[in-house]
Tab-separated table of C-alpha atoms in Angstrom:
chain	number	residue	atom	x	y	z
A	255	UNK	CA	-10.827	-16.263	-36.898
A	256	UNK	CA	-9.237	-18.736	-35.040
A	257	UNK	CA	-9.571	-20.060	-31.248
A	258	UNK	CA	-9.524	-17.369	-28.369
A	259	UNK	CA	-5.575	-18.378	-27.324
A	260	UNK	CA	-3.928	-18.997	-30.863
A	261	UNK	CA	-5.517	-15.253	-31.346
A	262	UNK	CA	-4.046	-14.225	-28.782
A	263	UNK	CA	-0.784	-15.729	-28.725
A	264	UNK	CA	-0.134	-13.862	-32.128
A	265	UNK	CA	-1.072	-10.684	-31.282
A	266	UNK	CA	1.434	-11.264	-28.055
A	267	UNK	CA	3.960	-12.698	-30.409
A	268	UNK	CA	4.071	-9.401	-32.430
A	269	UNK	CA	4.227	-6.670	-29.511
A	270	UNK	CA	6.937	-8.941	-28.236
A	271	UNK	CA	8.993	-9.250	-31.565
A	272	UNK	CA	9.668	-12.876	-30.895
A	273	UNK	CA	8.205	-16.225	-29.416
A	274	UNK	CA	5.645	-16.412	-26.211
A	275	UNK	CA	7.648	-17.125	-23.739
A	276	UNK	CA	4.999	-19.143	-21.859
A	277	UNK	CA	1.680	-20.952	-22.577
A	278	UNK	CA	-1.581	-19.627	-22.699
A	279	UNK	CA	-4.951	-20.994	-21.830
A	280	UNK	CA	-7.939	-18.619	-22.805
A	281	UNK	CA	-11.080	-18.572	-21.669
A	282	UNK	CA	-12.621	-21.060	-24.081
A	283	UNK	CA	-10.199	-23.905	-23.238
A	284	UNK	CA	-7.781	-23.332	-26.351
A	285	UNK	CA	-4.181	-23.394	-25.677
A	286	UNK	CA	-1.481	-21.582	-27.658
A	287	UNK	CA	2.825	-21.486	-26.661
A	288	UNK	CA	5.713	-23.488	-25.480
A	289	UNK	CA	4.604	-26.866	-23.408
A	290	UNK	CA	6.421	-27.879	-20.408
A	291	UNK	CA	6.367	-25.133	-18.521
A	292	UNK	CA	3.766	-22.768	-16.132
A	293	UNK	CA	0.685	-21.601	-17.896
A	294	UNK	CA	-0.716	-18.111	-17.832
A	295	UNK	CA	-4.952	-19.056	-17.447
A	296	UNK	CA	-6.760	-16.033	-19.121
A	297	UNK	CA	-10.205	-16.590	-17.087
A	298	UNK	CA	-12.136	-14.175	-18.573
A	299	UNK	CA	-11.835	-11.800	-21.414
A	300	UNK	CA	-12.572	-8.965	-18.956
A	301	UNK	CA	-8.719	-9.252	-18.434
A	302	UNK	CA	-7.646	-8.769	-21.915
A	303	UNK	CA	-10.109	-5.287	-21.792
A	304	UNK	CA	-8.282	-4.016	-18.751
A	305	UNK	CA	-5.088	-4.598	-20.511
A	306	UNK	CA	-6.098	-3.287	-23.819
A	307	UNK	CA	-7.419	0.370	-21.863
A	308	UNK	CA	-4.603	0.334	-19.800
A	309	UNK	CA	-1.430	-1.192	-20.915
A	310	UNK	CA	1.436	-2.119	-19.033
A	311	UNK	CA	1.582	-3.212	-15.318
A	312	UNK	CA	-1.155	-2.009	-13.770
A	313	UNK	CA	-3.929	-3.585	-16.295
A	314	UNK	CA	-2.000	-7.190	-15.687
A	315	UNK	CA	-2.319	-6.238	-11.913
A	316	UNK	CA	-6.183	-5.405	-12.220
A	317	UNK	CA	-6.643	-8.684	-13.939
A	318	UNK	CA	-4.627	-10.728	-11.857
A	319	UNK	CA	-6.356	-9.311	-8.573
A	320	UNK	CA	-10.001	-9.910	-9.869
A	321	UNK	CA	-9.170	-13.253	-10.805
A	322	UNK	CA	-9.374	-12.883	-14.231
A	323	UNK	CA	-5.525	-14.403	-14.429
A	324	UNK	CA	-3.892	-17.014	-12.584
A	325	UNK	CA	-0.666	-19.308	-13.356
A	326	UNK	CA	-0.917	-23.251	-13.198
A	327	UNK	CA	2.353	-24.020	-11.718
A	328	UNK	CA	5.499	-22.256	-10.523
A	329	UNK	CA	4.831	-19.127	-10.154
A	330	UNK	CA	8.305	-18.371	-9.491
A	331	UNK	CA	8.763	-19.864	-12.937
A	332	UNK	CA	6.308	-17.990	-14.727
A	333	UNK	CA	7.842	-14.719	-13.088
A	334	UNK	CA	11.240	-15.048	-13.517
A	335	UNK	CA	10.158	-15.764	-17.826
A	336	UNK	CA	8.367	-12.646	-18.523
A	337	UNK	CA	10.037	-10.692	-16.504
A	338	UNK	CA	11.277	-7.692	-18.656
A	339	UNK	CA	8.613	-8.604	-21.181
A	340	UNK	CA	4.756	-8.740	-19.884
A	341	UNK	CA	5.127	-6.339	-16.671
A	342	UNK	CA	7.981	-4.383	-17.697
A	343	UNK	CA	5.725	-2.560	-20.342
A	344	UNK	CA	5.554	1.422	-19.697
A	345	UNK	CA	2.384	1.885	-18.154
A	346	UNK	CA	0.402	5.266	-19.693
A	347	UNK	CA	-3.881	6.360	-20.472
A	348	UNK	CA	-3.078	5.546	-24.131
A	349	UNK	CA	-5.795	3.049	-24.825
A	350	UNK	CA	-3.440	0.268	-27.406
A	351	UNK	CA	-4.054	1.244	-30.768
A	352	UNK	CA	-2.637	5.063	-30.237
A	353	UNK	CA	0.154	3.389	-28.800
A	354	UNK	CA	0.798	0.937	-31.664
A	355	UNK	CA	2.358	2.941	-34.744
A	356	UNK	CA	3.005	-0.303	-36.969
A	357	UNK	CA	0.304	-1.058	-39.593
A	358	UNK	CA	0.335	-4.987	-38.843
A	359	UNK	CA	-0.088	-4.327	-34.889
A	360	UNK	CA	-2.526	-2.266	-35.408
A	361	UNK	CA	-4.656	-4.455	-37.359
A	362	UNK	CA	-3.962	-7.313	-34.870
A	363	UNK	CA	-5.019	-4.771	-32.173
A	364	UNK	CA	-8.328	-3.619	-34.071
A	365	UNK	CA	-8.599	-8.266	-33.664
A	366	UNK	CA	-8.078	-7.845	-30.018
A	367	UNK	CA	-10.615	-5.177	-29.545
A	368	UNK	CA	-13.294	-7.161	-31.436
A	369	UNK	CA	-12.330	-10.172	-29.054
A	370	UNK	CA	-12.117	-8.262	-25.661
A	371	UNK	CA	-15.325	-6.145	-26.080
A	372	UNK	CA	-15.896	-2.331	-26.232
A	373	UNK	CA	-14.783	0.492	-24.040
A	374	UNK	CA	-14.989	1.026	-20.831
A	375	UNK	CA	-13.085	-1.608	-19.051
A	376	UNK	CA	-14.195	-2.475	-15.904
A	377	UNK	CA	-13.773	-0.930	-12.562
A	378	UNK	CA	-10.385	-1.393	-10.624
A	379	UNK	CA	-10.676	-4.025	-7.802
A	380	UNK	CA	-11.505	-2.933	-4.531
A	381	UNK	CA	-8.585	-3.463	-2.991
A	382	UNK	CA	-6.715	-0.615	-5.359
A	383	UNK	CA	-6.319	2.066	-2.980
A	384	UNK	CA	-8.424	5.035	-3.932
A	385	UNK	CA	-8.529	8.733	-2.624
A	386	UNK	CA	-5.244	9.562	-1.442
A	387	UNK	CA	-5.563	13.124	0.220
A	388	UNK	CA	-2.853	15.663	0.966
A	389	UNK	CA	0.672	16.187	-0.979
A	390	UNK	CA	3.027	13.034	-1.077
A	391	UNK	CA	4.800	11.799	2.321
A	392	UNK	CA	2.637	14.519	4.100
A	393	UNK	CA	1.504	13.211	7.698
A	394	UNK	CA	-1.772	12.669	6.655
A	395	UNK	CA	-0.835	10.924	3.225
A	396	UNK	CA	1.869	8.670	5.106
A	397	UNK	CA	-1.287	7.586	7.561
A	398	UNK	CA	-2.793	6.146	4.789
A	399	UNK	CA	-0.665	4.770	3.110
A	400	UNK	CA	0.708	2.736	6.037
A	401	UNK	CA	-3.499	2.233	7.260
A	402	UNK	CA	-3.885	0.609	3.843
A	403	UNK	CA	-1.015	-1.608	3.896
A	404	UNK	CA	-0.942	-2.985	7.918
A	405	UNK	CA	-4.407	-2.758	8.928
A	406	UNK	CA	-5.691	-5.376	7.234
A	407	UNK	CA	-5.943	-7.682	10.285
A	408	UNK	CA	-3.854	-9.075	12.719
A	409	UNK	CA	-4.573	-12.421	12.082
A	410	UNK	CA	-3.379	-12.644	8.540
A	411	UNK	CA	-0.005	-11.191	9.349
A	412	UNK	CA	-0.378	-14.030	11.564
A	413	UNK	CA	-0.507	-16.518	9.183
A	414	UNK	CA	2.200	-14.764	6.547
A	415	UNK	CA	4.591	-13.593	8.829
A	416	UNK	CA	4.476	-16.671	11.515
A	417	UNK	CA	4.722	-16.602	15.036
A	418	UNK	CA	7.756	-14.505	15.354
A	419	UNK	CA	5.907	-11.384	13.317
A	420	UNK	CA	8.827	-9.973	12.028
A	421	UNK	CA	7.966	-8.561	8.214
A	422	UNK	CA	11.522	-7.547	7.016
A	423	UNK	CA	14.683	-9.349	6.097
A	424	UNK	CA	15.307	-12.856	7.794
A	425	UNK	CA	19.030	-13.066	8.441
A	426	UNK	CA	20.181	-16.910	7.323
A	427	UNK	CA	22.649	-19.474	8.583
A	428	UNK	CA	21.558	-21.635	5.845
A	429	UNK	CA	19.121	-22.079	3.158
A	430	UNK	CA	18.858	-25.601	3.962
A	431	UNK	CA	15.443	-27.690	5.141
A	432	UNK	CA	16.189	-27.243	8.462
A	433	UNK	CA	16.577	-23.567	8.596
A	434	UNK	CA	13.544	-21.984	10.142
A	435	UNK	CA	12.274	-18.994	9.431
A	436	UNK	CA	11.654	-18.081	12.931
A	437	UNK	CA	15.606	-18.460	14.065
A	438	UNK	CA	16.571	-16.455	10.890
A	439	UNK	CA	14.515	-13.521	12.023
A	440	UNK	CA	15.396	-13.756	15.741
A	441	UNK	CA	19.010	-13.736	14.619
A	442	UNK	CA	18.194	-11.100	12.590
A	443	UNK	CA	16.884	-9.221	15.367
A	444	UNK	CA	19.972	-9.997	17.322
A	445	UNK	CA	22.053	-8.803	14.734
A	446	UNK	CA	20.722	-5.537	14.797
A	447	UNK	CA	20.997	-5.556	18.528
A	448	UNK	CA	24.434	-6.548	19.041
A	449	UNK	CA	25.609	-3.754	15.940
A	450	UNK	CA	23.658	-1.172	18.280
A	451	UNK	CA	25.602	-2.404	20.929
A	452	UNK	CA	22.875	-2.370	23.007
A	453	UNK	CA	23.119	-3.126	27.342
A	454	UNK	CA	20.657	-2.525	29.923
A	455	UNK	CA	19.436	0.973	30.548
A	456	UNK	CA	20.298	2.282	27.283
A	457	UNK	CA	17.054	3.768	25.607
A	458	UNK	CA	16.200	2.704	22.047
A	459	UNK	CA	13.786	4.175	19.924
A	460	UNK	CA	12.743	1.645	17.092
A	461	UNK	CA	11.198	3.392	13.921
A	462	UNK	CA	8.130	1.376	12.379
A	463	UNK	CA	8.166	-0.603	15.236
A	464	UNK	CA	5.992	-3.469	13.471
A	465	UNK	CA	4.274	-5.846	16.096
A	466	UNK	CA	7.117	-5.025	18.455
A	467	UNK	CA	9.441	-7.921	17.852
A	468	UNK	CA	12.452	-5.968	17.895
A	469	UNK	CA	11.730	-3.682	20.858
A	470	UNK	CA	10.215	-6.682	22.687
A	471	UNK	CA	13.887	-8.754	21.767
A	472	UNK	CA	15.952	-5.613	22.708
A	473	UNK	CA	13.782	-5.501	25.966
A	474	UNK	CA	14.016	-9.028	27.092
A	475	UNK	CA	17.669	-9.882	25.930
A	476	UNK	CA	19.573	-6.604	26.583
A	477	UNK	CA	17.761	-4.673	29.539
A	478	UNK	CA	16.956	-2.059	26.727
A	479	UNK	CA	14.264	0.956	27.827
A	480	UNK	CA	12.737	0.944	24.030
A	481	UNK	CA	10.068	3.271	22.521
A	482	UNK	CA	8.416	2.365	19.384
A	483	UNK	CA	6.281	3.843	17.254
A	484	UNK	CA	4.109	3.013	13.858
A	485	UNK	CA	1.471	4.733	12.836
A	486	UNK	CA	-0.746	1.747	12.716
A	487	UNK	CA	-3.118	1.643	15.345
A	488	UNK	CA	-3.586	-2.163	14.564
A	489	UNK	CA	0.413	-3.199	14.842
A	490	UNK	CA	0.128	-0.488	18.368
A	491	UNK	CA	-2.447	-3.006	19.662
A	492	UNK	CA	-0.878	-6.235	18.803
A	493	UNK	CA	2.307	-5.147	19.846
A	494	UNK	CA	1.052	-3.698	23.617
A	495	UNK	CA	-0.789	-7.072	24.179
A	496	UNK	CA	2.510	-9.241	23.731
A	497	UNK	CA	4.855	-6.634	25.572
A	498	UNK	CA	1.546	-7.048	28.749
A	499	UNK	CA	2.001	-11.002	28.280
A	500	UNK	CA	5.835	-11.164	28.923
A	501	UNK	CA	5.256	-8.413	31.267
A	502	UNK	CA	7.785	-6.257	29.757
A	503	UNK	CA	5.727	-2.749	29.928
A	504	UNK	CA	8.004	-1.435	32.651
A	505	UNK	CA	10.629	-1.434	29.710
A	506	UNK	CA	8.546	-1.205	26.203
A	507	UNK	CA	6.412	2.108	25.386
A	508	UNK	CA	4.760	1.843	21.971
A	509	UNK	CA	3.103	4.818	20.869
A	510	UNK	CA	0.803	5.491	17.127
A	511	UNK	CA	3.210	8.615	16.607
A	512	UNK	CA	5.043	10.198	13.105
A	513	UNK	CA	8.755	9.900	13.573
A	514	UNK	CA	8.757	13.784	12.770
A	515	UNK	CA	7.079	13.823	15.822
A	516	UNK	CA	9.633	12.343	18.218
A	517	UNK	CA	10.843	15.274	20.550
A	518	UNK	CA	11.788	13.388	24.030
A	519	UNK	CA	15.609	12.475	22.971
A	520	UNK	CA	18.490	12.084	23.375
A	521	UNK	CA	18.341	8.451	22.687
A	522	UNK	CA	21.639	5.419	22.998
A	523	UNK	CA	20.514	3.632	19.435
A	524	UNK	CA	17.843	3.832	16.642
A	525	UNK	CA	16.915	0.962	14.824
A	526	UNK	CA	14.784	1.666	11.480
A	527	UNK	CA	14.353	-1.501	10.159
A	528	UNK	CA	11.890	-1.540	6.672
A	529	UNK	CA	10.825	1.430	7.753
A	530	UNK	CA	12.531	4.165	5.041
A	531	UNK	CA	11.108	2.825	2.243
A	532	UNK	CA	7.767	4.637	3.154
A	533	UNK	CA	9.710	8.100	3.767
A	534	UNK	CA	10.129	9.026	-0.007
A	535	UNK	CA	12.866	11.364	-2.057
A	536	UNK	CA	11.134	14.366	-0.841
A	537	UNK	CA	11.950	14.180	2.593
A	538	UNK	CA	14.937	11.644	2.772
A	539	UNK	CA	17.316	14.154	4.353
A	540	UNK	CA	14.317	15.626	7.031
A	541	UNK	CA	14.255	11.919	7.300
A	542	UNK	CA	17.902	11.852	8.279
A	543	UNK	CA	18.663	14.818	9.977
A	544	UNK	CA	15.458	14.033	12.725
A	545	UNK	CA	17.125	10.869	13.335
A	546	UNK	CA	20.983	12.352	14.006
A	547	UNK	CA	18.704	14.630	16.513
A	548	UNK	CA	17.182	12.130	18.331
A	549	UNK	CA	20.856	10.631	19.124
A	550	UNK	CA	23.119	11.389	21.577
A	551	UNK	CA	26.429	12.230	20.786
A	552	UNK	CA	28.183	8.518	20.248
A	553	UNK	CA	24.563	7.298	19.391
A	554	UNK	CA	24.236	4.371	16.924
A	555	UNK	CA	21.332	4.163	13.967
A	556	UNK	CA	20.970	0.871	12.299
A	557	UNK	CA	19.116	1.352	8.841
A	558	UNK	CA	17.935	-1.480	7.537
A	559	UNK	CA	16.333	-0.534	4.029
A	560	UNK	CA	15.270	-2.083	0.303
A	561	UNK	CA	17.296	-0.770	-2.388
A	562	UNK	CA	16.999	-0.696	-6.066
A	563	UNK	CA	19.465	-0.426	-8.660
A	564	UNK	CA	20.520	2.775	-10.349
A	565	UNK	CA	18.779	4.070	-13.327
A	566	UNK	CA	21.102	5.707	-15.717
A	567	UNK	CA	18.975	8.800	-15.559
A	568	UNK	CA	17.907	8.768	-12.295
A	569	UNK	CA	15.142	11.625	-13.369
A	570	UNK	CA	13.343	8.376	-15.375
A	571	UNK	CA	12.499	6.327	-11.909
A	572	UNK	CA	9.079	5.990	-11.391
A	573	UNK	CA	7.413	4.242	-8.661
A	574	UNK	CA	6.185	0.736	-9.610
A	575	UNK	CA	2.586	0.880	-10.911
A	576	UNK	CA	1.138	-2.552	-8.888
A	577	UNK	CA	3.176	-1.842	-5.659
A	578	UNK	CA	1.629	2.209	-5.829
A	579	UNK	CA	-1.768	0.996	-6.690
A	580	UNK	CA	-1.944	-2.474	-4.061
A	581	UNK	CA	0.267	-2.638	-1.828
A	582	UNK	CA	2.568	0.387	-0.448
A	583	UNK	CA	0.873	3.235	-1.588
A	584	UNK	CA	4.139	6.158	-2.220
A	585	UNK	CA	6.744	3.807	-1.579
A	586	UNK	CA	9.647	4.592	-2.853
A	587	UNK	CA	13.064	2.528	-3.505
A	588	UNK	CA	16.333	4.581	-3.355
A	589	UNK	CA	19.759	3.557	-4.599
A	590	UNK	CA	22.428	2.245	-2.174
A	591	UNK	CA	24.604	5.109	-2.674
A	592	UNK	CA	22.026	7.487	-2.310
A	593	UNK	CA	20.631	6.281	0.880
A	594	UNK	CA	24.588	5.974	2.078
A	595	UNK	CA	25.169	9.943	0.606
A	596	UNK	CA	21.930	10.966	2.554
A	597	UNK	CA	23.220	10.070	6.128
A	598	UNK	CA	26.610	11.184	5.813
A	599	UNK	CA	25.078	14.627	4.571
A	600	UNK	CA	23.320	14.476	8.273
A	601	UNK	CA	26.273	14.521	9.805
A	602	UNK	CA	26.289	11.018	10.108
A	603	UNK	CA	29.896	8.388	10.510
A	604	UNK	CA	28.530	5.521	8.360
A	605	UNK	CA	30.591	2.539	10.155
A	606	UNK	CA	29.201	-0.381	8.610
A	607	UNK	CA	26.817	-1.625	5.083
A	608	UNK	CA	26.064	-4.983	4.633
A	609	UNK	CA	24.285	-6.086	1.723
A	610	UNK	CA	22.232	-9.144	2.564
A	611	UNK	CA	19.944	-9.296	-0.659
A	612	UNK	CA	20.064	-13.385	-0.963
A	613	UNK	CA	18.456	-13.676	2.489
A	614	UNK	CA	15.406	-11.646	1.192
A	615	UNK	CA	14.445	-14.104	-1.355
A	616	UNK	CA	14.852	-16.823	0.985
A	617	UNK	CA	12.327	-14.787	3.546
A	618	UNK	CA	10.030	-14.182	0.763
A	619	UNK	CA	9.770	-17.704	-0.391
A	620	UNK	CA	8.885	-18.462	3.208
A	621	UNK	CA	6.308	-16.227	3.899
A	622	UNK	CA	4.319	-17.267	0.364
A	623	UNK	CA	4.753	-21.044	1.505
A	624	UNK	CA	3.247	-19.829	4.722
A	625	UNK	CA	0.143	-17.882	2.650
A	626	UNK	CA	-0.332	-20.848	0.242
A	627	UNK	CA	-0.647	-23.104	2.861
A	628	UNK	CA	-3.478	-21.400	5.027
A	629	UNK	CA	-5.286	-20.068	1.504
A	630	UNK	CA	-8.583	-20.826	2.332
A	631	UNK	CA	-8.230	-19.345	5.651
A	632	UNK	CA	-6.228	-16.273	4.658
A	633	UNK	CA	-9.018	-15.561	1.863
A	634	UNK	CA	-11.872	-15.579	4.614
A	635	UNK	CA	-10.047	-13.303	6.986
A	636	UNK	CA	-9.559	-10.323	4.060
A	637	UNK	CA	-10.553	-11.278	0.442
A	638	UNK	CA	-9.279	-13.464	-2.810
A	639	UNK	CA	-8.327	-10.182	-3.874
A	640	UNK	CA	-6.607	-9.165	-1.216
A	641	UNK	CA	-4.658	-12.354	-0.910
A	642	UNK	CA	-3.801	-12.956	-4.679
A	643	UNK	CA	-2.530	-9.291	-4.367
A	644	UNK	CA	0.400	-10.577	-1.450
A	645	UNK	CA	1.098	-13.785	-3.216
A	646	UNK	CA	1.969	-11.864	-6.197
A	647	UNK	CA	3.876	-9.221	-4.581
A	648	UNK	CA	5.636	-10.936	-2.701
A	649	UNK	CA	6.917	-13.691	-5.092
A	650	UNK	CA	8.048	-11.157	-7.522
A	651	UNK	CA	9.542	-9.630	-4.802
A	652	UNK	CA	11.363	-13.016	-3.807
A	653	UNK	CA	12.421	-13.036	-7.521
A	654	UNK	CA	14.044	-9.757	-7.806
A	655	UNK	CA	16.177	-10.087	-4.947
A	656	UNK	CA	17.281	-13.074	-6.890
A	657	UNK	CA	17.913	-11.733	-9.879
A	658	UNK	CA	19.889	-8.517	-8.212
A	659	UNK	CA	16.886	-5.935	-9.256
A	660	UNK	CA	16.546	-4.850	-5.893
A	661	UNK	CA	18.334	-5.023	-2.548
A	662	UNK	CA	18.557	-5.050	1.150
A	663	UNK	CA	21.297	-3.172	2.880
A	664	UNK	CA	21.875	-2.975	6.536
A	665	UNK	CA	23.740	1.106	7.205
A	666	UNK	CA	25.048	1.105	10.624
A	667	UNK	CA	25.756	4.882	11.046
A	668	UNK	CA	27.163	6.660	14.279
A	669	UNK	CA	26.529	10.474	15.555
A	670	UNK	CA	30.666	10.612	16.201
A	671	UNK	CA	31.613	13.080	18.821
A	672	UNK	CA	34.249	16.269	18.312
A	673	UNK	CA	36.483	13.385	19.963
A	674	UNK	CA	36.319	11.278	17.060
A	675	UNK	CA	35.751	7.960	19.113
A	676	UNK	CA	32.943	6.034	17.385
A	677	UNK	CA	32.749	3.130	20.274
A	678	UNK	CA	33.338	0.885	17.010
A	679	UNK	CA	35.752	-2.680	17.334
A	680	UNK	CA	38.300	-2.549	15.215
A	681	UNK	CA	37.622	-5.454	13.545
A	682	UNK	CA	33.913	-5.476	13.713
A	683	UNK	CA	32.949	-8.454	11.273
A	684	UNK	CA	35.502	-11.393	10.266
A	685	UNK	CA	34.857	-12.713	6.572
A	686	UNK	CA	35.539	-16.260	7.030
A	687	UNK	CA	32.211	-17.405	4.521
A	688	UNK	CA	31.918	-18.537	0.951
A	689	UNK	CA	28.405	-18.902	-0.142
């Protein structure tokens, strides 16, 4: 029969159609693939039974977050090889041998299954989201979604995020050793306010207002009267404590409210900042057209959103199975164009889109240096599931703004009066840089 990785390695080999791209370690020590390289560390065959019952992403996923696989070495590495091969597989209930049609694979499959074990496989990991109630990007759906993904604890954002708790898109001078990720985010943060054109006594309202770095920046630099809201009651907390400590409350309101919600404009400047990615297809425009309402006329909303890239029938786009499943439940990635389409169809001016994708890997890369090196600590404060779950995601992540699968896009959009005057420089940006 063979060792437990050579087995393995050739059933990979022929649902692959060519060589294993990296090596394997099974459970029973053997070793099978290309030396040199990062090693995929099958713990336990329980992993191999999850992926057998449920093929594609989301069985890898299952495994991975129980612990059943790991990587020995760079992860980024590992990642960037089997992309398009081990987690781009469509995900469906087929168990593998309906799904196998060749002869040869199935025999090697009928192999597998007398490796792996018998059915069932075992029960998703707790930290796979369970339950959802209501229709998709309803209120109460949107609650939970955003409860499941920013109330795990203060402290551990803490310890990913660093102290200027800011989870969205650095903005870089450099990539060099000296760059830090705190003065790419407060420049970020100053970007955003200096595109708003904000000044003192103009009222803000910032969307997914986070831990309230931007509305506590906006505040204390510009003499901004900011609202924000989140529907996390944990972020609410965190973010009231630090506005009390610089004694800022005079000027900062944050409030556990629904952007649908929002009915005290007209407000100077939005800023949504990571925020739109949670809204979904369904109710982009609503999205949209609340924002435009909010605005005065001359108003300025800065949109700073993921992207991914066109499909070439958009009707195929599915939501990625991990990301639904562990970490932002109904999240939902919309072209460039799309999102650009969206807000002019609100009767929005759209001034200004800068794509900053390169600066998201660099953030990324940052905030799983930060994880990996408080581990032990991060895993006591929520759970080795919970914290293998991040270092994957956000990794990958790191590697597909890389590799140009996904984006970041900064959409600085203006409610233009009858008069036509947009308040816009004429030559807003200068483009003086070479990367």
């Amino acid at each position: 029969m063979g060792d437990a990785a050579s087995r393995l390695a050739t059933l990979a080999e022929e649902l692959l159609g060519g060589p294993l791209p990296v090596r394997l370690r099974a459970w029973d020590g053997s070793e099978a693939g290309p030396v040199g390289g990062p090693v995929l560390v099958v713990r336990d065959r329980r992993a191999l039974r999850r992926m057998t019952w449920k093929p594609g992403e989301l069985g890898m996923a299952r495994a991975w977050v129980a612990g059943e696989l790991d990587v020995e070495g760079d992860l980024y590495e590992f990642l960037d090889g089997v992309s398009g091969l081990l987690w781009a597989r469509p995900d469906d209930t087929r168990g593998l041998l309906d799904s196998v049609r060749d002869p040869r694979l199935r025999a090697a499959a009928r192999s597998l299954l007398r490796l792996v074990g018998p059915y069932p496989p075992p029960r998703p990991p707790a930290e796979e989201i369970r339950g959802r109630s209501g229709g998709r990007h309803s209120k109460r759906r949107d609650k939970q979604a955003i409860s499941h993904h920013y109330d795990v604890g203060n402290d551990f954002y803490e310890i990913v995020l660093g102290p200027s708790m800011v989870y969205s898109c650095a903005y870089w001078a450099s990539d060099g050793p000296d760059a830090t990720l705190e003065d790419a985010q407060r420049d970020k943060l100053d970007l955003i306010a200096r595109k708003l054109n904000l000044g003192a006594g103009d009222r803000l309202l910032d969307v997914g207002c986070g831990w309230g770095s931007m509305a506590l920046h906006a505040a204390r630099e510009y003499g901004a009267r900011v609202v924000g809201i989140t529907l996390s009651r944990e972020q609410a907390a965190y973010a009231r404590k630090r506005i009390a400590d610089e004694g800022l409350t005079d000027l900062i309101e944050i409030r556990v409210q629904d952007y649908r919600d929002v009915d005290d404009g007209p407000y100077d400047a939005i800023s949504s900042i990571g925020m739109a990615e949670h809204v979904g297809a369904v109710r982009y425009r609503e999205y949209a057209d609340t924002l435009y309402g909010l605005l005065k006329p001359g108003g300025r909303l800065l949109n700073h959103q993921i992207s991914r890239r066109p499909e070439p029938e958009e009707e195929a786009y599915e939501i990625d199975a991990f990301i639904d499943a562990y970490v932002f439940p109904d999240g939902e990635l919309a072209p460039m164009g799309r999102t650009l389409s969206t807000l002019e169809d609100a009767g929005f001016e759209v001034r200004d889109v800068e794509a900053i994708r390169e600066h998201y890997g660099l953030t990324l890369r940052r905030w799983v240096a930060n994880l990996e090196r408080e581990w032990d600590r991060a895993v006591r404060l929520v759970s080795p599931g919970r914290a293998r779950v991040w270092r994957l995601y956000m990794a990958a992540s790191a590697v597909s703004f890389e590799r140009n699968r996904i984006g970041v896009n900064q959409f600085l959009a203006v409610k233009t009066p009858v008069s036509g005057r947009s308040g816009t420089a004429l030559r807003p940006r200068v483009w003086n840089e070479k990367a």
